[in-house]
Short mmCIF file of N, CA, C and O in Angstrom, two decimals:
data_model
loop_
_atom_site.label_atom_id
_atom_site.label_comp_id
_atom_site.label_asym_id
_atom_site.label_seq_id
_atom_site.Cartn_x
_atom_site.Cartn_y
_atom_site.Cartn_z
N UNK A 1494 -17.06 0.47 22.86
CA UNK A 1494 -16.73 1.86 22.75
C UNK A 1494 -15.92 2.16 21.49
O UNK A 1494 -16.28 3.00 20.66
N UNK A 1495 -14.74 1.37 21.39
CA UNK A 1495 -13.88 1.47 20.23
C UNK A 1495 -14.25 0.79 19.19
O UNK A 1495 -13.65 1.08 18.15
N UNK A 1496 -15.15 -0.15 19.12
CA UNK A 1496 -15.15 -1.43 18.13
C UNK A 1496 -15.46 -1.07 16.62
O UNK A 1496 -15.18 -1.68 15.58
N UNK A 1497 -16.20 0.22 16.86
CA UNK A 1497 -16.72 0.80 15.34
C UNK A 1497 -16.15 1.81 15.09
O UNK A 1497 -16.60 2.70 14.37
N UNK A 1498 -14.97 1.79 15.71
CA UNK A 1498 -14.08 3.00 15.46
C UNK A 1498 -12.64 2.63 14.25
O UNK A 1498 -11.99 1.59 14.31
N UNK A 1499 -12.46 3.41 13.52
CA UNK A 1499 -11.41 3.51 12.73
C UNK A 1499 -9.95 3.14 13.30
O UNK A 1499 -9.94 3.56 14.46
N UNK A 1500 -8.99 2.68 13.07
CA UNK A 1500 -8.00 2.71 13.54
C UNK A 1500 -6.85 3.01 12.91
O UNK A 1500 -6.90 2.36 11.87
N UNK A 1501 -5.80 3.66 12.93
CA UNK A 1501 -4.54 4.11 12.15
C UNK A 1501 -3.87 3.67 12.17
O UNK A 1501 -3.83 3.28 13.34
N UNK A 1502 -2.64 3.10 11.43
CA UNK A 1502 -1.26 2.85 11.74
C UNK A 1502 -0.44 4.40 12.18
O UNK A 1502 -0.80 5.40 11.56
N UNK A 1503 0.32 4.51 12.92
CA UNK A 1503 1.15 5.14 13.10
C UNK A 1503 2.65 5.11 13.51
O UNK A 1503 3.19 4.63 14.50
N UNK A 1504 3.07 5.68 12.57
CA UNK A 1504 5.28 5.50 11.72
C UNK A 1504 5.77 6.73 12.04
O UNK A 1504 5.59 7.75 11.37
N UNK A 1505 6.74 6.64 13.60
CA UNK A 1505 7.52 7.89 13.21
C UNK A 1505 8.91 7.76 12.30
O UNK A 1505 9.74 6.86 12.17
N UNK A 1506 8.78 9.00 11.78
CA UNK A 1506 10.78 8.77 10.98
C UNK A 1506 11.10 10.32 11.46
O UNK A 1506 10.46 11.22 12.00
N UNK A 1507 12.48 10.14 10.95
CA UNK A 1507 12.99 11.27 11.47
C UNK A 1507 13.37 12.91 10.04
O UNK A 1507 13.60 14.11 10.07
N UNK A 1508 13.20 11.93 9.15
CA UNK A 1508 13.32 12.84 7.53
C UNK A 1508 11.83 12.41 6.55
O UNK A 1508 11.86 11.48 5.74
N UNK A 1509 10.46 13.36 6.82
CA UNK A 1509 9.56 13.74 5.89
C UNK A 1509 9.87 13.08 4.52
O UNK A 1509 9.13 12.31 3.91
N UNK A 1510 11.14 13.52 4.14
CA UNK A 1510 11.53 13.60 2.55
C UNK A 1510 11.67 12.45 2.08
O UNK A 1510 11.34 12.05 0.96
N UNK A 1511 12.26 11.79 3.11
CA UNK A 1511 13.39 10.25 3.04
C UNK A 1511 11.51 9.49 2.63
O UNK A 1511 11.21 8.94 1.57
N UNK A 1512 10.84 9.67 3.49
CA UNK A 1512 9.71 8.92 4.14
C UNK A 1512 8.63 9.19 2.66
O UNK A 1512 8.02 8.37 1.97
N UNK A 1513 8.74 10.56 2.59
CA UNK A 1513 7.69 10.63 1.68
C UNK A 1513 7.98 9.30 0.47
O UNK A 1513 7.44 8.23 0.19
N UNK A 1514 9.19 10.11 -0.05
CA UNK A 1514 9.77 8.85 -1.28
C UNK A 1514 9.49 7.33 -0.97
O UNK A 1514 8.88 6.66 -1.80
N UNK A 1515 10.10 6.59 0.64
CA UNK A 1515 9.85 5.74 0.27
C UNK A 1515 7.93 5.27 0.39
O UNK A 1515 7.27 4.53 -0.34
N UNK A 1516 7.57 6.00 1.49
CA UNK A 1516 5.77 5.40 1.28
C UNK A 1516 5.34 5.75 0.00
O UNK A 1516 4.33 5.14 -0.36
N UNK A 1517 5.92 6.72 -0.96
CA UNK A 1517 5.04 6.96 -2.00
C UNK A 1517 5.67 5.95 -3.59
O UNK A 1517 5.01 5.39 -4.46
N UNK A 1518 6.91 6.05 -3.45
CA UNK A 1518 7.62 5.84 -4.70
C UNK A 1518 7.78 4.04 -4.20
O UNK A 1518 6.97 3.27 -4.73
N UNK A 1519 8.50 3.63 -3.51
CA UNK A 1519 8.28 2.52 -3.04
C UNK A 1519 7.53 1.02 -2.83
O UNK A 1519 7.50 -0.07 -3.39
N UNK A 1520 6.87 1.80 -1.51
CA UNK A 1520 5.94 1.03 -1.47
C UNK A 1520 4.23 1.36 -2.32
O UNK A 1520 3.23 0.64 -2.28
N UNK A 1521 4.38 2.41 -2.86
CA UNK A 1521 3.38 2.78 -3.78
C UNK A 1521 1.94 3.35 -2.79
O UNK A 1521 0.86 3.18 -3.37
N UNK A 1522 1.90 3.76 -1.92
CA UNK A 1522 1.12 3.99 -0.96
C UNK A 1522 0.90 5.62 -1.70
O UNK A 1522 1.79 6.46 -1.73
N UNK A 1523 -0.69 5.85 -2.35
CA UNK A 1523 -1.12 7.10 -2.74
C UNK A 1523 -0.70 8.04 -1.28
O UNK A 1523 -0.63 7.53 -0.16
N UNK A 1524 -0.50 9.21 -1.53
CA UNK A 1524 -0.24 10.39 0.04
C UNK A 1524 -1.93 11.15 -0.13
O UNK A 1524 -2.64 11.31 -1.13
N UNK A 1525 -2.13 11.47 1.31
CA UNK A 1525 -3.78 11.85 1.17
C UNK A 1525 -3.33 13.12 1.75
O UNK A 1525 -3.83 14.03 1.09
N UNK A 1526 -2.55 13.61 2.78
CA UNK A 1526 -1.96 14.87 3.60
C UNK A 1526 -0.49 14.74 3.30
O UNK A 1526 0.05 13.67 3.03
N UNK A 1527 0.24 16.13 3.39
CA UNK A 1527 1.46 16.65 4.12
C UNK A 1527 1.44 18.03 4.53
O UNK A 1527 1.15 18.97 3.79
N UNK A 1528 1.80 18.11 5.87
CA UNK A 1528 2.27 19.16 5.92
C UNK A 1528 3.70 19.18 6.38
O UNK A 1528 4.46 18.31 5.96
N UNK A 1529 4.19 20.22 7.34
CA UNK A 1529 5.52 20.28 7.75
C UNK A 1529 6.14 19.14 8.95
O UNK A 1529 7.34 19.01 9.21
N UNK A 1530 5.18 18.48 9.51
CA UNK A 1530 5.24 17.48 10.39
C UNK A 1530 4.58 16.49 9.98
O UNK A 1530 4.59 15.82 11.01
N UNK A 1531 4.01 15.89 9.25
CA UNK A 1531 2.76 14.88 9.20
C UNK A 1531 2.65 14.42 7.44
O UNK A 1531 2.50 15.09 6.42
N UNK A 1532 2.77 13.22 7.65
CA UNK A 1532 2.45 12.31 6.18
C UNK A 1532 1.53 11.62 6.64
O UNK A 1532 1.60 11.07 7.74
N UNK A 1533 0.33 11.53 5.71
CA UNK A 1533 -0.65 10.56 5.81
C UNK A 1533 -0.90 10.02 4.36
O UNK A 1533 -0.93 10.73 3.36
N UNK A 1534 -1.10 8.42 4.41
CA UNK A 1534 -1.33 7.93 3.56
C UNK A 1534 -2.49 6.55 3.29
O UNK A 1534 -2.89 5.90 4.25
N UNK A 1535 -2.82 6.33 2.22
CA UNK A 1535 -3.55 5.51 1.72
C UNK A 1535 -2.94 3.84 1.78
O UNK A 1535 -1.85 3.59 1.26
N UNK A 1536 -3.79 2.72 2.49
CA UNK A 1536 -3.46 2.03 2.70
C UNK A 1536 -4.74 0.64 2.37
O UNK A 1536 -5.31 0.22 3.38
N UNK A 1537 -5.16 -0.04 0.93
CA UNK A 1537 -6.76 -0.48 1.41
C UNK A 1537 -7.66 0.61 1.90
O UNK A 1537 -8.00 1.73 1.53
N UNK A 1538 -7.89 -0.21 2.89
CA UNK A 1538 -9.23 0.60 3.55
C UNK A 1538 -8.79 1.67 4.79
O UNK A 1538 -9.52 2.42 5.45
N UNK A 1539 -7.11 1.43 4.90
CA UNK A 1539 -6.82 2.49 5.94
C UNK A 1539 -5.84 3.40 5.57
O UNK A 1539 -5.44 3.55 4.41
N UNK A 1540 -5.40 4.10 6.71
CA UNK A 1540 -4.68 5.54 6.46
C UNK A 1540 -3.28 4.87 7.77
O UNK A 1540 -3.27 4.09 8.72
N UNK A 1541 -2.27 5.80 7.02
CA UNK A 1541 -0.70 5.57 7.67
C UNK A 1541 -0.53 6.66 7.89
O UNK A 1541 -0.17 7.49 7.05
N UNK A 1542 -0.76 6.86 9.06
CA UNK A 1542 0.00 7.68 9.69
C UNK A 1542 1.44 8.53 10.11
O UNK A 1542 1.80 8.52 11.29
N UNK A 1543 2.11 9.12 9.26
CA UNK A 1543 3.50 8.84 9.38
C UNK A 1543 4.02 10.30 9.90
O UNK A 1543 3.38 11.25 9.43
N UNK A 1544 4.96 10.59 10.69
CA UNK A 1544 5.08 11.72 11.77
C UNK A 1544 6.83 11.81 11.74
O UNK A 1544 7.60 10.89 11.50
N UNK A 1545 7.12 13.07 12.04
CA UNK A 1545 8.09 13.35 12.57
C UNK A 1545 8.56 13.63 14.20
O UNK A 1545 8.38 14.51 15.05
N UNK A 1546 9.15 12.60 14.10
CA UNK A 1546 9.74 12.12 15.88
C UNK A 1546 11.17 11.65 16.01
O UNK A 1546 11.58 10.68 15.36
N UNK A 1547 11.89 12.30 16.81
CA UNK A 1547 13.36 12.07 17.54
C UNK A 1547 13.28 10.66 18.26
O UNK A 1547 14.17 10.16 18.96
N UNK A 1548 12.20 10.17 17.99
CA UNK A 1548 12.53 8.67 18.55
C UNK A 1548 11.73 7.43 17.11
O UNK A 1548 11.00 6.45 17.27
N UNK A 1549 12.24 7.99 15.90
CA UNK A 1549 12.11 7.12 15.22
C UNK A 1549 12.78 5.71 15.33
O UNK A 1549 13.74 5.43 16.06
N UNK A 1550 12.21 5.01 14.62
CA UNK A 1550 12.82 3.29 14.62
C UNK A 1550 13.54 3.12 15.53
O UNK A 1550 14.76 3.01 15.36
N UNK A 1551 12.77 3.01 17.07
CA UNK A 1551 13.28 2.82 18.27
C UNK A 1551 12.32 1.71 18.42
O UNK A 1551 12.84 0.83 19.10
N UNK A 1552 11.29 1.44 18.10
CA UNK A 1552 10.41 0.25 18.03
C UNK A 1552 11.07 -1.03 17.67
O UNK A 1552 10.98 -1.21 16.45
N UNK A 1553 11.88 -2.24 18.44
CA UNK A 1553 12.14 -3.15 17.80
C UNK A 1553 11.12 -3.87 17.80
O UNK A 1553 11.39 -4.82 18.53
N UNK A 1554 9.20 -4.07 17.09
CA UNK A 1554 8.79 -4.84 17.35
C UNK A 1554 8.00 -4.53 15.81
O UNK A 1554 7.91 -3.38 15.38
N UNK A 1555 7.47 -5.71 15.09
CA UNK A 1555 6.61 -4.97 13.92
C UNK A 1555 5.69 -3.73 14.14
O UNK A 1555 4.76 -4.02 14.88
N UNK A 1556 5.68 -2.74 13.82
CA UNK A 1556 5.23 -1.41 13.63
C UNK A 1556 3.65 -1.49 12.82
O UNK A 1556 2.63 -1.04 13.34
N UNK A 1557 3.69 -2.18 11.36
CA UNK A 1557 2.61 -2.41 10.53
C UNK A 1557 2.57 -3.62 10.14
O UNK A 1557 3.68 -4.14 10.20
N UNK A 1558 1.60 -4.40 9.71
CA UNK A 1558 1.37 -5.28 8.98
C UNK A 1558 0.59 -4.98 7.87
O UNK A 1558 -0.44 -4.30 7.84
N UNK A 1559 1.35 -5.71 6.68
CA UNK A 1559 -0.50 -5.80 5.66
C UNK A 1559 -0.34 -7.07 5.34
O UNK A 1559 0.69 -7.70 5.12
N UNK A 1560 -1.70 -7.45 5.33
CA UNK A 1560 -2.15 -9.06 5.30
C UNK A 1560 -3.30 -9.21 3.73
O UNK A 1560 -4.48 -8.94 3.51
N UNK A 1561 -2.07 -9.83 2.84
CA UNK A 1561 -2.83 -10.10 1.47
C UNK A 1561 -2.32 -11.46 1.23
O UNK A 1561 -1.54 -12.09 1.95
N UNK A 1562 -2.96 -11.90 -0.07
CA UNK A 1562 -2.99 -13.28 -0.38
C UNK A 1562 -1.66 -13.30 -1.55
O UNK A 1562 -1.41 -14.25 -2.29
N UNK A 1563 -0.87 -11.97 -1.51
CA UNK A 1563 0.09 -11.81 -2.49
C UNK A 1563 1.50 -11.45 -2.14
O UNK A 1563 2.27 -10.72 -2.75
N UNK A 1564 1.72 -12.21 -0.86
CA UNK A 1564 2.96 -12.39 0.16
C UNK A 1564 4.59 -12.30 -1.13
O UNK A 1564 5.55 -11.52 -1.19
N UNK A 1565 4.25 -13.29 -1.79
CA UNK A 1565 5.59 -13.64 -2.46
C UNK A 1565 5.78 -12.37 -3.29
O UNK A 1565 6.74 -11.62 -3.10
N UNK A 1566 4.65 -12.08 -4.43
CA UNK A 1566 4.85 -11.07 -5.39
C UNK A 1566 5.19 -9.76 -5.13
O UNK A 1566 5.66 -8.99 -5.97
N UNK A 1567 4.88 -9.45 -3.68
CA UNK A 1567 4.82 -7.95 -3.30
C UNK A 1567 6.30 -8.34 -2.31
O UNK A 1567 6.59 -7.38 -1.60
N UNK A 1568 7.16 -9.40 -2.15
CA UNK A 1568 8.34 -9.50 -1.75
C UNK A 1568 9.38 -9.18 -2.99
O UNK A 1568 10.34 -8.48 -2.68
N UNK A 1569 9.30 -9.57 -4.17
CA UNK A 1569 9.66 -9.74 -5.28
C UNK A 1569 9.95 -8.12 -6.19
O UNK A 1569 11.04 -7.74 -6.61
N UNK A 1570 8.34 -7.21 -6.32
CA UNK A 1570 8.56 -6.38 -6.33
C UNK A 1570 9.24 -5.20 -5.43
O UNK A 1570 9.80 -4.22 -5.92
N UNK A 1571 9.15 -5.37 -4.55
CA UNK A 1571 9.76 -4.98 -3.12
C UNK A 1571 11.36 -4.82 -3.51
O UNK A 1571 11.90 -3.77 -3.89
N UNK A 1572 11.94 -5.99 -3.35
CA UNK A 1572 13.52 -6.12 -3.91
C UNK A 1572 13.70 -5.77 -5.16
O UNK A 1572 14.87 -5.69 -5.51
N UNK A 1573 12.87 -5.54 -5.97
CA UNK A 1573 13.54 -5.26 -7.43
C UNK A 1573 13.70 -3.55 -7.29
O UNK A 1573 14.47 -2.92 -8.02
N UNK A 1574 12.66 -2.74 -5.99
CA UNK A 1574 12.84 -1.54 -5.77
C UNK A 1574 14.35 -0.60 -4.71
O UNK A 1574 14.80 0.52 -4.44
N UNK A 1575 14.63 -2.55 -4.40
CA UNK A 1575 16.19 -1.88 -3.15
C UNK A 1575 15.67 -1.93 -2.09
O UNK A 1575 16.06 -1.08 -1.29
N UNK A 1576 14.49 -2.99 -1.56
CA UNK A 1576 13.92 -3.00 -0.56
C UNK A 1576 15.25 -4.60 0.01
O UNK A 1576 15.69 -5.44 -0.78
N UNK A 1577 15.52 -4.56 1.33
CA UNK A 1577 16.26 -5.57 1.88
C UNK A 1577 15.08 -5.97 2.72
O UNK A 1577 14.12 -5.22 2.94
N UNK A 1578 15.24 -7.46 3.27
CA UNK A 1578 14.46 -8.39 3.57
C UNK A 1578 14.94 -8.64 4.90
O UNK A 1578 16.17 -8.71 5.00
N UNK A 1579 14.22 -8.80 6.03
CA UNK A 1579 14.79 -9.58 7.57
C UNK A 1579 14.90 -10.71 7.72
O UNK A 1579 13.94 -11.30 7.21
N UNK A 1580 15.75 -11.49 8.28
CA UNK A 1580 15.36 -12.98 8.57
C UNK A 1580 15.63 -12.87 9.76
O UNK A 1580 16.47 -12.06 10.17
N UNK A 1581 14.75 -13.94 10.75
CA UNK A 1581 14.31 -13.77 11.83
C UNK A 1581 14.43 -15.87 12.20
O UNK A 1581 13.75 -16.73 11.64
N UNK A 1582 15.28 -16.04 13.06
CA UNK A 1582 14.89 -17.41 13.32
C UNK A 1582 13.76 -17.57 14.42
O UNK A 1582 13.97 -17.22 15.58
N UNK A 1583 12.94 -17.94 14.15
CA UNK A 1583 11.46 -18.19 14.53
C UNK A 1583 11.07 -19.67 14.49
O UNK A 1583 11.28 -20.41 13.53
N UNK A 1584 10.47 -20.02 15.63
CA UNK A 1584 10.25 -21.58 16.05
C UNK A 1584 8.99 -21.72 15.39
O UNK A 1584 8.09 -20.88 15.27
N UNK A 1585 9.05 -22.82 15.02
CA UNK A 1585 8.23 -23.47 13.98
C UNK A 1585 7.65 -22.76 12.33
O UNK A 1585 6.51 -22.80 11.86
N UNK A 1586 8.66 -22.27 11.87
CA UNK A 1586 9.01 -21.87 10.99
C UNK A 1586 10.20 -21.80 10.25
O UNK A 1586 11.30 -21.55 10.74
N UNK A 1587 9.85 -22.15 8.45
CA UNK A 1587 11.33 -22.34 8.09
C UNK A 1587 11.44 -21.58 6.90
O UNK A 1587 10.41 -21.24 6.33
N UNK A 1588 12.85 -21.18 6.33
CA UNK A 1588 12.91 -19.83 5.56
C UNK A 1588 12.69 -20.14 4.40
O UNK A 1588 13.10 -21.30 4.47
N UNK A 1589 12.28 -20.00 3.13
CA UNK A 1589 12.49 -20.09 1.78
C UNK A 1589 12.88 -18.28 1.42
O UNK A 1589 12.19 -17.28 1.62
N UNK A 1590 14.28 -18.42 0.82
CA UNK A 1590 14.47 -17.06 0.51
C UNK A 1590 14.29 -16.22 1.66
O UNK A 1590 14.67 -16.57 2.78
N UNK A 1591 13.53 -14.79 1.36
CA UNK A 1591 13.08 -14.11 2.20
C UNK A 1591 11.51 -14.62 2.68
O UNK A 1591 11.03 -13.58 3.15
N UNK A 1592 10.74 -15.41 2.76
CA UNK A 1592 9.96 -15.80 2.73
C UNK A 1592 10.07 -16.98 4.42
O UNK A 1592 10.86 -17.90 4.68
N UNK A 1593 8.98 -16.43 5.22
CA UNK A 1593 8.98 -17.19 6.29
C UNK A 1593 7.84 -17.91 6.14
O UNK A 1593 6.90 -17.19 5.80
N UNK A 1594 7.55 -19.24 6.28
CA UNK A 1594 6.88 -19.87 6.10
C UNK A 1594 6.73 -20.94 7.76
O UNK A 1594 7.59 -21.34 8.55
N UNK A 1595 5.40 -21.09 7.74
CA UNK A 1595 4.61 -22.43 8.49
C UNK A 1595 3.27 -22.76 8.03
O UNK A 1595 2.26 -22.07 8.15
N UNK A 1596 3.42 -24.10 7.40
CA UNK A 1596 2.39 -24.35 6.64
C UNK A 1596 2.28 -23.80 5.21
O UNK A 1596 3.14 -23.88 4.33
N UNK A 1597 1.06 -23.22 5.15
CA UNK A 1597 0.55 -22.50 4.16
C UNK A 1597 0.27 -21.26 4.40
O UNK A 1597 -0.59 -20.69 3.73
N UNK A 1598 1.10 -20.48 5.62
CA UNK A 1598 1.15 -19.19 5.88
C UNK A 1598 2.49 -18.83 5.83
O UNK A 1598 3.43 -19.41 6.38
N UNK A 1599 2.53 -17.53 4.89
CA UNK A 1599 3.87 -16.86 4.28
C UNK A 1599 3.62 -15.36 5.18
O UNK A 1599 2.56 -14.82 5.51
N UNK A 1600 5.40 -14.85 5.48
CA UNK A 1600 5.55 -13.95 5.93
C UNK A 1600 7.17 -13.33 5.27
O UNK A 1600 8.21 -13.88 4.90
N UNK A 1601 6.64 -11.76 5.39
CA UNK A 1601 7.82 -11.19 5.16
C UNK A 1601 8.44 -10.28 5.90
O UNK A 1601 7.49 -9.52 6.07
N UNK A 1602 9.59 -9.65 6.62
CA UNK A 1602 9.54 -8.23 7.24
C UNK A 1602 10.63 -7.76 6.45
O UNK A 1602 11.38 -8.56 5.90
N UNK A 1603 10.80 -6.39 6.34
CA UNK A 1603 11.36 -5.37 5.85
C UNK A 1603 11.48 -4.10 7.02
O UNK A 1603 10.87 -3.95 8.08
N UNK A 1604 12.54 -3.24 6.34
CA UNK A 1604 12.47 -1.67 7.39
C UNK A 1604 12.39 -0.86 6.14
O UNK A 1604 12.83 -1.01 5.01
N UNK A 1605 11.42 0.35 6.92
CA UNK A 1605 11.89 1.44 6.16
C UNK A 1605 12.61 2.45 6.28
O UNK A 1605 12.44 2.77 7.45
N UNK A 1606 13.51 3.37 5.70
CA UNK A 1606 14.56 3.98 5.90
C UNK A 1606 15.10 4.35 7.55
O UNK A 1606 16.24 4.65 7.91
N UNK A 1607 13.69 4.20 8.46
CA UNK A 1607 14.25 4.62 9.46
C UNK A 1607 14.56 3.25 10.70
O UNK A 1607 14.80 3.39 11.90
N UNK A 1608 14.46 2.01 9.94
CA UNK A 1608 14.21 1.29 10.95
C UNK A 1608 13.11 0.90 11.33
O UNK A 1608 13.00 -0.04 12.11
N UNK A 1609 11.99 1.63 10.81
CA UNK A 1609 10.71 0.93 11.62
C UNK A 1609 10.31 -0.61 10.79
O UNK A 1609 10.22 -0.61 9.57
N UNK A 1610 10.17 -1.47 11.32
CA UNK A 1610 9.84 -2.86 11.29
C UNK A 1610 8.34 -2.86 10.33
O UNK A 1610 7.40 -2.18 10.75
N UNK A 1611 8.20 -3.61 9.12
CA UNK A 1611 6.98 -3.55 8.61
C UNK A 1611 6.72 -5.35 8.00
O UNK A 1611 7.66 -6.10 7.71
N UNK A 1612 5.73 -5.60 7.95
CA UNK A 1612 5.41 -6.70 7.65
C UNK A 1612 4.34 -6.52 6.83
O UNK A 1612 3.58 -5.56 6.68
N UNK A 1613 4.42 -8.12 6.09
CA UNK A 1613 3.38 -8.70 4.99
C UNK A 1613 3.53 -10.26 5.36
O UNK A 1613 4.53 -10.94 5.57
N UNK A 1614 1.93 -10.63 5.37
CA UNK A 1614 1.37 -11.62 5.99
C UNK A 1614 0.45 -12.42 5.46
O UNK A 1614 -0.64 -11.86 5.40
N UNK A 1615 0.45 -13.86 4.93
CA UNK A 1615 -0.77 -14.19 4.06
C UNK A 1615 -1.82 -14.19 5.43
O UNK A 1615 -1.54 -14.25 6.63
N UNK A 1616 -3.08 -14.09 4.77
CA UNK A 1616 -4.23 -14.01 6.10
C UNK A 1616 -4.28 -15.16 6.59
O UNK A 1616 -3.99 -16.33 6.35
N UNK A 1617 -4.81 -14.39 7.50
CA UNK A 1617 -5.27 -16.01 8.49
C UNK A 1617 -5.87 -16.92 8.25
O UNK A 1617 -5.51 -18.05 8.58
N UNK A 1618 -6.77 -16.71 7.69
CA UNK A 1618 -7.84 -17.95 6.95
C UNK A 1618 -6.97 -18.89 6.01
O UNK A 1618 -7.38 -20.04 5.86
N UNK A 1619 -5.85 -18.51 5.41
CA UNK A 1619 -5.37 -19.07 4.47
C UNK A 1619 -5.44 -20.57 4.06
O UNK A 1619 -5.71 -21.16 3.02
N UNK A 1620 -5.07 -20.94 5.40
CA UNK A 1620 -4.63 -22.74 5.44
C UNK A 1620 -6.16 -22.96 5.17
O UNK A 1620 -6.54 -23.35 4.07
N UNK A 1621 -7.23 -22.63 6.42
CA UNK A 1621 -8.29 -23.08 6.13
C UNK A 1621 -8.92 -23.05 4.41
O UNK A 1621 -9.64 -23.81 3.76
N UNK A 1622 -8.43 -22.14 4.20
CA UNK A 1622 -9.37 -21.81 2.63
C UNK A 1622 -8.50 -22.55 1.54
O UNK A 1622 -9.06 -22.71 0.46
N UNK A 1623 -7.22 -23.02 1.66
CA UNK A 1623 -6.49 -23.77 0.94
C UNK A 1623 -6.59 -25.16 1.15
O UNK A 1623 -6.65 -25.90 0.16
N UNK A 1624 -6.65 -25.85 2.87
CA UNK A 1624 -6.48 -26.95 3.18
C UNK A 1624 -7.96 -27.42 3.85
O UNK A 1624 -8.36 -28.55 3.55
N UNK A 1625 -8.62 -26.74 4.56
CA UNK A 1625 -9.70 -26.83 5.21
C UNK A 1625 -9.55 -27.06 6.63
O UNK A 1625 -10.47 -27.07 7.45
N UNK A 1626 -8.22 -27.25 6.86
CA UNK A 1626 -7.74 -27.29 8.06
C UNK A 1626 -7.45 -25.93 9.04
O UNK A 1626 -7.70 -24.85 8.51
N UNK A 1627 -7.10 -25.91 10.03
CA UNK A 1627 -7.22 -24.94 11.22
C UNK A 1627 -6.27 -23.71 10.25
O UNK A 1627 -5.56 -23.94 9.27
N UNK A 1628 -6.56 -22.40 10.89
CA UNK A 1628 -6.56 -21.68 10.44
C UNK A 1628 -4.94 -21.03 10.76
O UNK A 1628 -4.55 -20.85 11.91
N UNK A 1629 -4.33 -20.81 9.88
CA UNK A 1629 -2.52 -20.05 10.22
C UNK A 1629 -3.09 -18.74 10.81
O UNK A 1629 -3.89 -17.90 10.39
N UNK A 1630 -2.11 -18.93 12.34
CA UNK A 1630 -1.95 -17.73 12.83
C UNK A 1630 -0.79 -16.60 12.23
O UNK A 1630 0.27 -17.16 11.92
N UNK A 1631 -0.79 -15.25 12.02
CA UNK A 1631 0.71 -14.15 11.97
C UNK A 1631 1.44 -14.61 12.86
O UNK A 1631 1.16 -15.38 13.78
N UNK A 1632 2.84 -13.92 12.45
CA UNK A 1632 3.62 -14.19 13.95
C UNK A 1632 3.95 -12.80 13.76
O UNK A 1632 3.76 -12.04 12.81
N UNK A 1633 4.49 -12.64 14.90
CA UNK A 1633 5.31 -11.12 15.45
C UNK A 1633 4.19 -10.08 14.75
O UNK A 1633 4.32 -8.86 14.86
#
C-alpha cells in the first residue's frame, strides 16, 4: 500500500526564523515552501518537513538521519558553522572526536536549535563495499 509511496521527514520547532536560518544557512538545505506555519525543504531525493509546534524537541530519540559516504567532512563543516556534536556511550562502539565509530561505520548526532536530535550515518553497505564483509548496521 505504502511501499511506492514518498515519505517525509517531519521537525517541529518552536521559532520559523530560528529554523529557517539554521535548515537553510547551516545545514545548507535549499527551502522549497514557507508560509506562516510550515518550512519545507530540499533534502537528496527528499523533502523536510519542518512545522511549528508547542511540543518541539520533546523527541529524545533521532528525529532524521542522512546516510552518505561523507560522515567525517560534513562533521567538520558542521563545527566550523557552530554546530555542537553529541556523544552518546553506546555498546560496541568507540568515539574518535565527535565521530562514533564500529568498524567501518561512522556516525554523528547533532541538535538543531530546538533540540530535535539529527543524525549522519555512513550507509549500510559500507563495510561490505570496503571490506566485503557483513554489512554495518545505523544505530539509534
Amino acid at each position: 500500500m505504502l511501499s511506492d509511496k514518498a515519505a517525509v521527514a517531519t521537525v517541529a520547532v518552536k521559532n520559523l526564523e530560528s529554523a529557517k536560518k539554521f535548515y537553510e544557512q547551516t545545514l545548507g538545505l535549499p527551502k522549497l515552501m514557507e508560509n506562516e506555519e510550515v518550512l519545507t525543504f530540499k533534502s537528496g531525493g527528499s523533502t523536510l518537513f519542518v512545522y511549528r509546534s508547542q511540543y518541539a524537541g520533546t523527541n529524545k530519540a533521532t528525529a532524521v538521519t542522512w546516510v552518505t559516504d561523507e560522515v567525517e567532512e560534513i562533521v567538520k563543516t558542521l563545527k566550523s558553522r557552530g554546530v555542537s556534536f553529541e556523544h552518546y556511550d553506546l555498546p560496541n562502539m568507540s568515539r574518535q572526536g565527535d565521530l562514533h565509530v564500529a568498524g567501518t561505520m561512522k556516525a554523528a548526532w547533532f541538535k538543531d536549535p530546538d533540540g530535535n536530535i539529527f543524525s549522519l550515518v555512513t550507509p549500510p553497505d559500507t563495510a561490505t563495499r570496503q571490506t566485503g564483509g557483513a554489512s554495518a548496521q545505523p544505530a539509534a
